[in-house]
Short mmCIF file of C-alpha atoms in Angstrom, two decimals:
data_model
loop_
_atom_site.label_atom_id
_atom_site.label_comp_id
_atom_site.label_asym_id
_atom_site.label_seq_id
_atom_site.Cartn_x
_atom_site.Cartn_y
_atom_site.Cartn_z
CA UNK A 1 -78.35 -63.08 -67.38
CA UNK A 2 -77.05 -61.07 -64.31
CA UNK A 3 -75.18 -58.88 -66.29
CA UNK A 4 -73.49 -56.59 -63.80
CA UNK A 5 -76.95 -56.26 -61.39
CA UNK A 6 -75.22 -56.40 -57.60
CA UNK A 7 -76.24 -59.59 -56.20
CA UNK A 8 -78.59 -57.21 -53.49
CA UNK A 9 -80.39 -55.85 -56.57
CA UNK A 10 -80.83 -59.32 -58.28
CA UNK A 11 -82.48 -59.99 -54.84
CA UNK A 12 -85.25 -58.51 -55.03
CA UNK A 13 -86.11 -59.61 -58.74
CA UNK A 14 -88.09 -62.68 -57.12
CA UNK A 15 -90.31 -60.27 -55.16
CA UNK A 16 -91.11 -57.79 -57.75
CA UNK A 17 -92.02 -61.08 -59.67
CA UNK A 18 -94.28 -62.49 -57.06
CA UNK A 19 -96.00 -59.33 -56.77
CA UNK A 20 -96.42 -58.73 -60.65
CA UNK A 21 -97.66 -62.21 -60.96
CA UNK A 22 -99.87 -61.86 -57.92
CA UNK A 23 -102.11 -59.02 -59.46
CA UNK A 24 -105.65 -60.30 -60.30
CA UNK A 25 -105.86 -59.30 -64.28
CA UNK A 26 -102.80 -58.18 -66.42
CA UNK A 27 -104.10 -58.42 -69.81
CA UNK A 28 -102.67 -55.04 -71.37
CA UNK A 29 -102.36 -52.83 -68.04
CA UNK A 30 -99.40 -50.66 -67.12
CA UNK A 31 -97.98 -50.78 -63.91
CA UNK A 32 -95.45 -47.86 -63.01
CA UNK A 33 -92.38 -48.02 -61.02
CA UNK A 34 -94.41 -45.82 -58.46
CA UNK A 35 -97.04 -48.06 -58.11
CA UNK A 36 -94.61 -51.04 -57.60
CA UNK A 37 -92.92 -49.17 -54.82
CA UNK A 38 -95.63 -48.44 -52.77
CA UNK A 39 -97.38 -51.93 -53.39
CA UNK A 40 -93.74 -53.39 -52.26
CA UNK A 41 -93.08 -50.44 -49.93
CA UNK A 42 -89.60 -49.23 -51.37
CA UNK A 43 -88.44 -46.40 -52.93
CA UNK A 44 -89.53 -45.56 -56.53
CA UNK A 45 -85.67 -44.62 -57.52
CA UNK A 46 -84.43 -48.30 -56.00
CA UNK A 47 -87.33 -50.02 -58.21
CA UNK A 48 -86.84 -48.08 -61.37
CA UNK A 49 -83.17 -48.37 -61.08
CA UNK A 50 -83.74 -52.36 -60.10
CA UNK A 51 -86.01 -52.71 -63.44
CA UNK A 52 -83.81 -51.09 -65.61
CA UNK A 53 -80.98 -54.21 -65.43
CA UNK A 54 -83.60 -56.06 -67.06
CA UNK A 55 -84.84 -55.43 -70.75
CA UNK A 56 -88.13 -54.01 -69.78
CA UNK A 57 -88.76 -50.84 -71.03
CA UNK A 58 -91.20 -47.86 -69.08
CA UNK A 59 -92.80 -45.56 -70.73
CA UNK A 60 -93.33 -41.46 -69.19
CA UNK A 61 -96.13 -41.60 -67.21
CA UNK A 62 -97.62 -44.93 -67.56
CA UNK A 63 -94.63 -47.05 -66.41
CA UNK A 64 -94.30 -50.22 -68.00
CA UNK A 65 -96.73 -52.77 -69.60
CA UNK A 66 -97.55 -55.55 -66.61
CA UNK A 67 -97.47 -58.55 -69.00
CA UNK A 68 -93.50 -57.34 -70.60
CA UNK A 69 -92.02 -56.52 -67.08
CA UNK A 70 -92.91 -60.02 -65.75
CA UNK A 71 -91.65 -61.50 -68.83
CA UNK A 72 -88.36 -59.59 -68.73
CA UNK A 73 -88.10 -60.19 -65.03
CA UNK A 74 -88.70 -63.89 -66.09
CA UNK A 75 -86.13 -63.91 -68.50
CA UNK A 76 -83.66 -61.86 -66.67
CA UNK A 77 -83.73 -64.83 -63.35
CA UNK A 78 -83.96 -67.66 -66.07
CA UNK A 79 -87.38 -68.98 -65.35
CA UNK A 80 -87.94 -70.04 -68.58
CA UNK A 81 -84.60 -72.48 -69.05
CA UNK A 82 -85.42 -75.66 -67.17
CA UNK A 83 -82.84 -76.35 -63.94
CA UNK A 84 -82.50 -78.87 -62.32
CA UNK A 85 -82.12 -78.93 -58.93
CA UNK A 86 -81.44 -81.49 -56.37
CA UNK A 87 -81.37 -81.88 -52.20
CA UNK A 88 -79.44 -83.57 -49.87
CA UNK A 89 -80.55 -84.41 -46.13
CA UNK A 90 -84.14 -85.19 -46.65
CA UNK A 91 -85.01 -84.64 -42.62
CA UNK A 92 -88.55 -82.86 -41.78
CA UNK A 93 -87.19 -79.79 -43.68
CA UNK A 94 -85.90 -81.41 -46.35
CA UNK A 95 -89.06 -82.92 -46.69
CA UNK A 96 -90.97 -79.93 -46.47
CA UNK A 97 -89.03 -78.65 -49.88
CA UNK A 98 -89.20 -81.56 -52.00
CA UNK A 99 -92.86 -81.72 -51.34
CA UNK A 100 -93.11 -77.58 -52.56
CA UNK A 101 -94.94 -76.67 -54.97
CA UNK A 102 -92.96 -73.11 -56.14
CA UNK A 103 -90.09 -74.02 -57.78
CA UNK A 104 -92.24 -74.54 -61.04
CA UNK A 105 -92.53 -71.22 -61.66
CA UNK A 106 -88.75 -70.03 -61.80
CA UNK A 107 -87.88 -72.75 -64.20
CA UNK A 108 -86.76 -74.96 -61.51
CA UNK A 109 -87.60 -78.53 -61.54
CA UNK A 110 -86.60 -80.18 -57.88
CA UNK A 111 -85.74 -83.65 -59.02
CA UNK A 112 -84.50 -86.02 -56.15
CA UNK A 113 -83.43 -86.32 -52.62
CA UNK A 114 -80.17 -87.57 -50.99
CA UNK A 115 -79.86 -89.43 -47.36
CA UNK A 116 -77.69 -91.72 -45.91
CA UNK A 117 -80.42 -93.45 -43.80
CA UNK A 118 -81.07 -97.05 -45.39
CA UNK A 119 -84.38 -96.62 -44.75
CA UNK A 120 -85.36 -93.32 -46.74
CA UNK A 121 -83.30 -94.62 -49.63
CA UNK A 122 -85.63 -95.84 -52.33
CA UNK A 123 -88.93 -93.99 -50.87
CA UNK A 124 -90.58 -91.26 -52.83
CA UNK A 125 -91.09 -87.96 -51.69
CA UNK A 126 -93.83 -86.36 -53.87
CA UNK A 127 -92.54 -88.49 -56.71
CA UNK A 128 -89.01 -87.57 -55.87
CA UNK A 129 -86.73 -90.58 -55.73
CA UNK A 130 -84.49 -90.74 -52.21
CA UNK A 131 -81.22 -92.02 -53.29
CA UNK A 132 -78.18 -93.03 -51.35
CA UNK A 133 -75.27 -90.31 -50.86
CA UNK A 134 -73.07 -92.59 -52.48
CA UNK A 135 -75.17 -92.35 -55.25
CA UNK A 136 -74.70 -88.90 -55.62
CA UNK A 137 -71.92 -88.36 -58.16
CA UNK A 138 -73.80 -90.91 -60.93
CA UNK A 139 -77.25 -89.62 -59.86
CA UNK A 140 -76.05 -85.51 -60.40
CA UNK A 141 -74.54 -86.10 -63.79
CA UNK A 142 -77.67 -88.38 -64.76
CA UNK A 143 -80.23 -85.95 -63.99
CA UNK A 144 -77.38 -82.99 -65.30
CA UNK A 145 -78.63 -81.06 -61.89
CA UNK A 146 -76.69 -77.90 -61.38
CA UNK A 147 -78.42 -76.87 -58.73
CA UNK A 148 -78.55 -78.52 -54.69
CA UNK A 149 -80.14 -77.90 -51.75
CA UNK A 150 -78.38 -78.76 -48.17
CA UNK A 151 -80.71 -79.70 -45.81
CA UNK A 152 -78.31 -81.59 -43.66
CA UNK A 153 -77.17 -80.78 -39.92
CA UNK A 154 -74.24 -78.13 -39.88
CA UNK A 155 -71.72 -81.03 -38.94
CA UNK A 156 -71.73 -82.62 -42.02
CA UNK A 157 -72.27 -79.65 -45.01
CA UNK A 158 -69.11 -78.90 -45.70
CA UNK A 159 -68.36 -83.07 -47.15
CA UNK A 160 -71.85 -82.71 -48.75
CA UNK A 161 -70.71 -79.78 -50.50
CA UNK A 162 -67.31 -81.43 -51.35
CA UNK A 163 -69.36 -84.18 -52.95
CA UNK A 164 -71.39 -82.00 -54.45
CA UNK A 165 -69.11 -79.89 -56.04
CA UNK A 166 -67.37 -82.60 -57.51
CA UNK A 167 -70.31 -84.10 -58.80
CA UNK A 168 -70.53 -81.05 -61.11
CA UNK A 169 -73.20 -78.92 -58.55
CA UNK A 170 -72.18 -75.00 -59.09
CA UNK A 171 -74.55 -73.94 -57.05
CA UNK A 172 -75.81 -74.31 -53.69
CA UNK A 173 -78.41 -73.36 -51.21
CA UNK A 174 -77.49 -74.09 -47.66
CA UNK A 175 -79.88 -74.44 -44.78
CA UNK A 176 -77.06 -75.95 -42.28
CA UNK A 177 -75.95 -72.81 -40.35
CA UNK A 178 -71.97 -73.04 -41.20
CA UNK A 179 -69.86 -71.59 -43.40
CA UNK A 180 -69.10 -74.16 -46.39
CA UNK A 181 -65.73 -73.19 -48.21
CA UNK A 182 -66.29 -73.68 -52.53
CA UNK A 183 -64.36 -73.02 -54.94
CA UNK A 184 -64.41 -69.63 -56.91
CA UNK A 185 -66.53 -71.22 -59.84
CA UNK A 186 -68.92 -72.71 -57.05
CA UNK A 187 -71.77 -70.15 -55.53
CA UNK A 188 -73.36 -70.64 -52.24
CA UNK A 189 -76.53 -69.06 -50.45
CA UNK A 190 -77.53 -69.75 -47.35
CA UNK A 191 -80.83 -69.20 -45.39
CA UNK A 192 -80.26 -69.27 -41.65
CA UNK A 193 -84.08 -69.42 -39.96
CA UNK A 194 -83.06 -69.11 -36.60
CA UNK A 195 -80.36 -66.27 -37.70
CA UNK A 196 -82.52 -64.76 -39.50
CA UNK A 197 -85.20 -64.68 -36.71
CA UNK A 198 -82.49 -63.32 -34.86
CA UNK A 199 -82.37 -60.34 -36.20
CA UNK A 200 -85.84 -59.51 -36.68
CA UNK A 201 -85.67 -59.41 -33.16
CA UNK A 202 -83.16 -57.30 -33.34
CA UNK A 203 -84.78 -54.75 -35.40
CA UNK A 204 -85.81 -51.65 -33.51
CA UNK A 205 -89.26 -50.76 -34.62
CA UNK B 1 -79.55 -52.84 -29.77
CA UNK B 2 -79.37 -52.39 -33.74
CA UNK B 3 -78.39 -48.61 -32.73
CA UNK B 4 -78.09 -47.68 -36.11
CA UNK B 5 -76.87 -50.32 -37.35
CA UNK B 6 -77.72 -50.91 -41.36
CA UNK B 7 -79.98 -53.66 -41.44
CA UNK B 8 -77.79 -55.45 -44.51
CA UNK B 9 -74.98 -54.94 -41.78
CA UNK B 10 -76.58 -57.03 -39.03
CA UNK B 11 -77.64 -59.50 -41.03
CA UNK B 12 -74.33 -60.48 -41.10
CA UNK B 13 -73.83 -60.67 -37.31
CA UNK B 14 -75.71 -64.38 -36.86
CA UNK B 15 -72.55 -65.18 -39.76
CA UNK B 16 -70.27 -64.00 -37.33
CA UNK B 17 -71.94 -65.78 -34.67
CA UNK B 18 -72.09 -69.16 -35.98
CA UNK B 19 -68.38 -69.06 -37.33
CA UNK B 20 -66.98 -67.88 -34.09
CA UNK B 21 -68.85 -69.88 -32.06
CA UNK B 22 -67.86 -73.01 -34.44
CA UNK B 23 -64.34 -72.27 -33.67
CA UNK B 24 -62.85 -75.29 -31.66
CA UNK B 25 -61.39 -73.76 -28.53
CA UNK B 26 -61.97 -70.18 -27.65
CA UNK B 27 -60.72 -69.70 -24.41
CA UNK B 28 -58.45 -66.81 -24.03
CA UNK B 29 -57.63 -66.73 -27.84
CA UNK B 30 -57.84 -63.65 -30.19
CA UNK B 31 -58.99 -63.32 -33.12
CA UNK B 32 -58.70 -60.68 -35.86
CA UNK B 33 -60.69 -58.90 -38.53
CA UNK B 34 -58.36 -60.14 -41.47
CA UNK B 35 -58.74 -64.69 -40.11
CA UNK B 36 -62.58 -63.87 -39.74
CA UNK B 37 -62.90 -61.62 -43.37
CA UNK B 38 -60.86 -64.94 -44.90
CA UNK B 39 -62.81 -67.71 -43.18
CA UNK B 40 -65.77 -65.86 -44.04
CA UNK B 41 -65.01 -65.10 -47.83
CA UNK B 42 -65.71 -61.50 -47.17
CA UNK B 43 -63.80 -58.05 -47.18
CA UNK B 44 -61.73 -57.00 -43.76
CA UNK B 45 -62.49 -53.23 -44.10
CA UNK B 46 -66.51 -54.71 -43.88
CA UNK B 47 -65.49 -57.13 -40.65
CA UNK B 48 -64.07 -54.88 -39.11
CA UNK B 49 -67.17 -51.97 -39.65
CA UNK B 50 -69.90 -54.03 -39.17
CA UNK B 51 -68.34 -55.27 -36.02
CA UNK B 52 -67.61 -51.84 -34.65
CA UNK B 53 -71.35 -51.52 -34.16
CA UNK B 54 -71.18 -54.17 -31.23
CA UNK B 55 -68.79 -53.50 -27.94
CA UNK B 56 -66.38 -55.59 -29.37
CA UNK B 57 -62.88 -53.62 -29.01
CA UNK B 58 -60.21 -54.86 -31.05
CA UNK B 59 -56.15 -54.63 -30.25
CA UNK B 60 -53.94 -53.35 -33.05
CA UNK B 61 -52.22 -56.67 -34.41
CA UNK B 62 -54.36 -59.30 -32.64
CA UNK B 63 -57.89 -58.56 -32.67
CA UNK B 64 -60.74 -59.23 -30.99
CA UNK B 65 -60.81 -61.50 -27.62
CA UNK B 66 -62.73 -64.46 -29.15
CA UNK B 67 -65.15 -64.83 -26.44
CA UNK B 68 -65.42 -61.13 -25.85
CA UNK B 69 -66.34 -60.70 -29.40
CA UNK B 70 -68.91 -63.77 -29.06
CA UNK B 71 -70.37 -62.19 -26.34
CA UNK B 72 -70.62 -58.64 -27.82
CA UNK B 73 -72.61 -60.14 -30.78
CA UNK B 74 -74.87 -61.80 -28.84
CA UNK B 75 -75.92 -59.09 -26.70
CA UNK B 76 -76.29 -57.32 -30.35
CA UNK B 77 -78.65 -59.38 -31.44
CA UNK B 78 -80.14 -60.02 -28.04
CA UNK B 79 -79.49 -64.24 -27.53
CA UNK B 80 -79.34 -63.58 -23.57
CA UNK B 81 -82.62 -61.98 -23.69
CA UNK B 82 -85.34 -64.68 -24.04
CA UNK B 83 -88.07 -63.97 -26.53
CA UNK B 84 -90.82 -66.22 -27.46
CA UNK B 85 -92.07 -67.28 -30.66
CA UNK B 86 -94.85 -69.14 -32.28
CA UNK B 87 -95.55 -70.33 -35.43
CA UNK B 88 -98.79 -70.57 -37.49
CA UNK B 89 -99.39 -73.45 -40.73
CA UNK B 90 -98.45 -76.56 -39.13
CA UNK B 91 -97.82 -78.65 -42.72
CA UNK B 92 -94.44 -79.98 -43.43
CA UNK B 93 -92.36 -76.80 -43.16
CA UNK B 94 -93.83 -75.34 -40.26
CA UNK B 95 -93.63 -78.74 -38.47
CA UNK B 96 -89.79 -78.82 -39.24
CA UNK B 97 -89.59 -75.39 -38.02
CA UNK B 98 -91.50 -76.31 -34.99
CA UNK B 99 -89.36 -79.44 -34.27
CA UNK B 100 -85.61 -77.34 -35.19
CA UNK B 101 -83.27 -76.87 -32.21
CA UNK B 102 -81.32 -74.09 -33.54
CA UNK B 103 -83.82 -71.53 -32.07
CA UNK B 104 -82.12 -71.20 -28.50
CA UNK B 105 -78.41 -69.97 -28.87
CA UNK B 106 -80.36 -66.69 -29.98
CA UNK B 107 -82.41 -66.40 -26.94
CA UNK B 108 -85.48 -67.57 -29.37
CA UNK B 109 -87.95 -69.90 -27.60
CA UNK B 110 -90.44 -71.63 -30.08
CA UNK B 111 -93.20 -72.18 -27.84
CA UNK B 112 -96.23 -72.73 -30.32
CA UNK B 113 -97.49 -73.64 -33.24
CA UNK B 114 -101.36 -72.67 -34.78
CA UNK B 115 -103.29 -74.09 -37.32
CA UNK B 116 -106.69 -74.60 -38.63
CA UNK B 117 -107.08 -77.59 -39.58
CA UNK B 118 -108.99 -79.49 -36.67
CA UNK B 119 -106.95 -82.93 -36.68
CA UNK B 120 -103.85 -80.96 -35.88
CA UNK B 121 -105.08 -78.66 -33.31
CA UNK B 122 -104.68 -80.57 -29.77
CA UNK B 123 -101.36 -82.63 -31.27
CA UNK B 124 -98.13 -81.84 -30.35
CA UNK B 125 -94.27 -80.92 -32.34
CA UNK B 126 -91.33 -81.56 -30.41
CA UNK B 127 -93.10 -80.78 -27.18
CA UNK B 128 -94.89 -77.58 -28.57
CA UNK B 129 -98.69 -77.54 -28.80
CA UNK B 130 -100.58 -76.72 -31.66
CA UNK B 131 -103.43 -74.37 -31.38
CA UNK B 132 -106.69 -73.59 -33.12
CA UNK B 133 -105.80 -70.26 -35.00
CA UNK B 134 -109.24 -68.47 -33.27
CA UNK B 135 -107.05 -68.98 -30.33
CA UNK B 136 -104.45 -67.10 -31.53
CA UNK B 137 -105.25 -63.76 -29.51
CA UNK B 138 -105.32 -65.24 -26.26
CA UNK B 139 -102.48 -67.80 -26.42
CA UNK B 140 -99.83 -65.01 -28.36
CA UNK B 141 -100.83 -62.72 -25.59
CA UNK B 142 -100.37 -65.87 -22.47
CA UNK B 143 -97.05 -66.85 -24.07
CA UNK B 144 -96.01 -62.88 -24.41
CA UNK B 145 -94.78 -63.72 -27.56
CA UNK B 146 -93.57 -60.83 -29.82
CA UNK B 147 -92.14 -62.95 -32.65
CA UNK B 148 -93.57 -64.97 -35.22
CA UNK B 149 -92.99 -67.44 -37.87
CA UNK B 150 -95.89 -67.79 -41.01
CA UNK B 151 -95.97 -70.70 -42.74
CA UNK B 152 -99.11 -70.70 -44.73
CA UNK B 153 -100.27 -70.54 -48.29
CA UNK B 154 -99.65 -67.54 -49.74
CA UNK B 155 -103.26 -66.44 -50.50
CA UNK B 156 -104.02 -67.06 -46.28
CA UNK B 157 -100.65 -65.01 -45.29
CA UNK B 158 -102.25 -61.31 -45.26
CA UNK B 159 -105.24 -62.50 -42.89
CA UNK B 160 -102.93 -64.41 -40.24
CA UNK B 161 -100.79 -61.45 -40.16
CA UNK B 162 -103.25 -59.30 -39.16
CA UNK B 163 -104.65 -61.62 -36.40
CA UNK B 164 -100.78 -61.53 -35.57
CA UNK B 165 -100.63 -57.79 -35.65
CA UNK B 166 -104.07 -57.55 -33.52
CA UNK B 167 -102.45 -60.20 -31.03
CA UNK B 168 -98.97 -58.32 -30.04
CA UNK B 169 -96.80 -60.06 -32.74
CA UNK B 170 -94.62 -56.89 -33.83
CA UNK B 171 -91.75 -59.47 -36.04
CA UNK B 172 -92.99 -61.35 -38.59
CA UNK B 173 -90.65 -64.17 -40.62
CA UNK B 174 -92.97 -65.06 -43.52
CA UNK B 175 -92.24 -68.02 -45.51
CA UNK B 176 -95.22 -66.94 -48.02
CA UNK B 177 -94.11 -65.80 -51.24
CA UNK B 178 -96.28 -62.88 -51.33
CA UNK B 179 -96.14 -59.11 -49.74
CA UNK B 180 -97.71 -58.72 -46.22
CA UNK B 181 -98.73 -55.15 -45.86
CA UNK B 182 -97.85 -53.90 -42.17
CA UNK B 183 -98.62 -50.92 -40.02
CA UNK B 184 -94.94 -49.01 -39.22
CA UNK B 185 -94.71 -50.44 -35.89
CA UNK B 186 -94.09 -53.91 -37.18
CA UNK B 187 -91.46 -55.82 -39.32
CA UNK B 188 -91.45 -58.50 -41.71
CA UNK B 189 -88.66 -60.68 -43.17
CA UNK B 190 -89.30 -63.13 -46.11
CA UNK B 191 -87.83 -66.27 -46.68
CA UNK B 192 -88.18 -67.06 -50.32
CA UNK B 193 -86.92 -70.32 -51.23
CA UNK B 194 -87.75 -70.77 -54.35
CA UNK B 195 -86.81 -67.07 -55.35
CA UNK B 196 -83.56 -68.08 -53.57
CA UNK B 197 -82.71 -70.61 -55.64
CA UNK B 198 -83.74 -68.37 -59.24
CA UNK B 199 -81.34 -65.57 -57.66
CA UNK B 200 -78.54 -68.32 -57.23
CA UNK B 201 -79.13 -70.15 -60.70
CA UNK B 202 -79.31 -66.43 -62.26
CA UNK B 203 -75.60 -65.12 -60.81
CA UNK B 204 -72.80 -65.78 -63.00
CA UNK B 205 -69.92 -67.27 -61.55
#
């Protein structure tokens, strides 16, 4: 559905979502681009001009209705096609995503865990299934996952994503704080705590 | 240090950082713009920009000094300057947060972790105490921390930021998916995962 939004732009679609879906009573109410903005703190032009990739339509003065913005925001990140998603390196953070609650409600559906430790292999992580890494391949294709989450120290995400990838994964989210090399039909995103930490730190006030 | 410095810009610097300092042997090695813009999977002409905000001085045909350029970054983005950070909702996220070891190489010192929940408070992660939250004030302000990491339900993220805020915390990382509403003298970052994943699962390859 990204037709043509930069990647920054399509950024932001999850937090104009979690705001619009965080107001108390949406019934029929308009909500305008200006009103967004200074909820979200951004500039009205950026939020208009972020909106108007998706097929919600404003209206002078009143700004869109609430209900038809979320649903075109929904529609435009896919949260109404199921995905799913699975994770590999199921550590304390690992953990910590298996067992979260919010994937729900952007269509994705976090199905199953991945570790080479004998011992997690076979345990349940909020009824996700751990399997074995050399599982992986049959396990993807079973469960048709497109999606993966590396939880696994930095050493070792690159042959994750190898295995991965050929497993039929097109898209990854990294936690391990290296760069993984993919093919140009393979996406990656990564979320670097500590970088990111970093440079709040970094910020000058 | 971010003297101007776009803030999309150096959010790319702890990239640099990790993929220079993953390099095998630096010693008295150069590097250029072009080897880190095609490790990377990014554009030179944005290397070599983004980098020209640090001290880093590049030669014509070789580059950078490896470790010059390491060392430029990190006095960017501040890693020889020790800052301490706490973190408050001990559950399974913050606890792998608590218990990561990636923190240090950026001059970030995790030092404690709050929660309210009273079997927690007293415990320890990885050698870090947790704290009753209505001991926030006094222990942010004994640990002169200026950084900090939230970790709690959404609905509870507005109130501990503001007991943040009233502490001395002027960074916020905020794992909540929901919009913390600051005064100008302090910044928040959000870490979205679940949004993360929608934003990957949305972009066409």
């Amino acid at each position: 559905m990204s037709n043509n939004m930069p990647e920054i732009a399509l950024e932001r679609l999850p937090v104009y979502l979690n705001y619009l879906r965080s107001l108390p009573e949406v019934g029929n109410t308009y909500i305008s681009s200006g009103a967004i903005a200074v909820a979200l703190n951004m500039g009205e032009v950026l939020v208009r001009k972020d909106l108007a990739y998706t097929s919600a339509v404003g209206k002078p003065k009143v700004g869109y209705v609430t209900k038809e913005l979320i649903f075109a925001i929904e529609q435009f990140l896919l949260c109404n096609e199921l995905k799913n998603a699975i994770l590999v390196g199921v550590g304390g953070l690992g953990k910590a995503i298996l067992s979260y609650n919010g994937f729900e409600k952007f269509g994705i559906n976090m199905v199953a865990g991945f570790d080479s430790a004998p011992e997690k292999i076979g345990t349940q992580i909020c009824n996700k299934t751990v399997y074995s890494i050399d599982d992986l391949q049959k396990t993807v294709k079973q469960y048709n996952a497109t999606l993966a989450v590396i939880t696994v120290p930095a050493k070792a995400a690159q042959s994750i994503a190898d295995k991965l990838i050929e497993a039929g994964i097109t898209k990854i989210l990294s936690f391990a704080a290296v760069q993984i090399n993919v093919p140009p039909s393979v996406t990656v995103k990564y979320i670097d705590v500590a970088g990111s930490l970093a440079v709040l730190s970094a910020i000058n006030n």
